C-alpha cells in the first residue's frame, strides 16, 4: 500500500473513532436464504465463478525452480501448475490424454510427468514425449495429445488460473487493485504452511466471516475482541474486489496520532477480498490467504488457509512463531466463526426466514454479495 493511501486511511479511521461511526453502505441489503441453500444457485456459482473467473491458486515463490509443480482440485477442474525449463509457468488440466488419469498429485519437483496408469509421459511444457508400447497407437498424432492448457497469469508474485482456458487480462480483472498488490512484493514471500478445513457451511458464508467487524465484540469476546475494536472499519471497493481495514485497540490508544498513522500496519489489519473466493488478511508481519470453495452440496465448503511470511524461517524459534500464528488464526476462525456458521446453515433449513439482512455497517459484506449477483446475472432491484 502506498504511504499516502495509508495516511488517508488513518485520517478516515481517526474520524470514525472520534465520531463513533464506521464506513456505511448506501442501504441495507436483504439476501435470500436461498443464496446459501439452493442447489441451482450452487450449480450456477460453480459454472460461472469457478470456471470463468481467474482464481488465485498460489504465490509464484511456491513454483520458483524449473520442474516445480503443484496440483489444485477444489475449483472442480483438476489443475496442474508447472514451471518449465525456460522458466515459463504453465497451467494444465491434470488429465492424461490416453484415458484420463491424473498425471500428478500434491506438489514437488519433477523432470517429466509419467502417468501412473499406463506410463504415457509428458514433459514440463505438457508435450506427450513417450508412449510405452507405441505400436498399439501407430498413427496417433502425438502433438495433438499434449496436456490441455488452461489460462494462467503470473503477476505481482501471484498466480491465477482461469479453468475454462479463456485468456485473462489480470489488470482489467483487478480493477485498480494491481499496484496495491504489487507494493507487497509477494514474489519474495515464503509459503510457510497450508491447512485445510471442511466446515458444513456454504462457501460464501466462509467468505462472509471476514467481511465485517460488527461481530468481533460478541462472538470473539474472549479471543479477538481484546485486541481489535468492533464495528469499525474503512471500506473501499475495486470493481468486485474490496479492501477493508479494521483497527487494533492500540490505534485508538495512541497518544501521538502522527506516529500511529506512520506505524499504520502495527495498529491495523488489512483484509482484501479478491473476487470471487479469496481473502488476504495482512497483519503486521505476515499474510494469511484464505481460499474458499464450494463442496458437493450447498452446505459444504472446503477452505484452505495458507500462511505466507516475509522470508523462510531459519530457526526453530521462527518456525514456532509462525506455527503459533497459524493456530491463532484457526482458533478464531474455525472454532468460533465456522462453528457458529454451521448453526446458521442448519437454521436456514428450518424455513424460519426467507432472507437475511446485512446492515449498512457491513459494507464489505454487501459489496461481496452485490458483486456475486452481478457476476451471476441474478441482480435484484430490491436492496433494503
Ligand atoms: S491413462 Fe494415462 S497412460 Fe493411460
Ligand atoms: Fe470472526
XYZ file of N, CA and C and ligand atoms in Angstrom, residues 96 98-101 115 117-120, ligand 1:
34
model
N -4.658 -37.126 -18.074
C -3.876 -37.816 -19.104
C -4.695 -37.929 -20.391
N -4.463 -40.136 -22.629
C -4.782 -41.509 -23.022
C -6.186 -41.849 -22.552
N -6.354 -42.045 -21.254
C -7.693 -42.374 -20.770
C -8.090 -41.597 -19.532
N -7.347 -40.504 -19.289
C -7.861 -39.531 -18.339
C -7.360 -39.586 -16.915
N -6.352 -40.400 -16.608
C -5.869 -40.450 -15.222
C -5.177 -39.133 -14.849
N 2.388 -40.813 -16.443
C 1.052 -41.155 -15.957
C 1.110 -42.470 -15.170
N -1.028 -44.709 -14.816
C -1.878 -45.796 -15.300
C -1.121 -46.669 -16.312
N -0.719 -46.080 -17.469
C -0.019 -46.880 -18.482
C 1.328 -46.280 -18.860
N 1.677 -45.168 -18.195
C 3.023 -44.645 -18.373
C 3.218 -43.634 -19.497
N 2.159 -43.130 -20.098
C 2.365 -42.038 -21.050
C 3.090 -40.926 -20.298
S -4.495 -43.055 -18.631
Fe -2.555 -42.169 -18.649
S -1.323 -43.620 -19.609
Fe -3.283 -44.499 -19.698
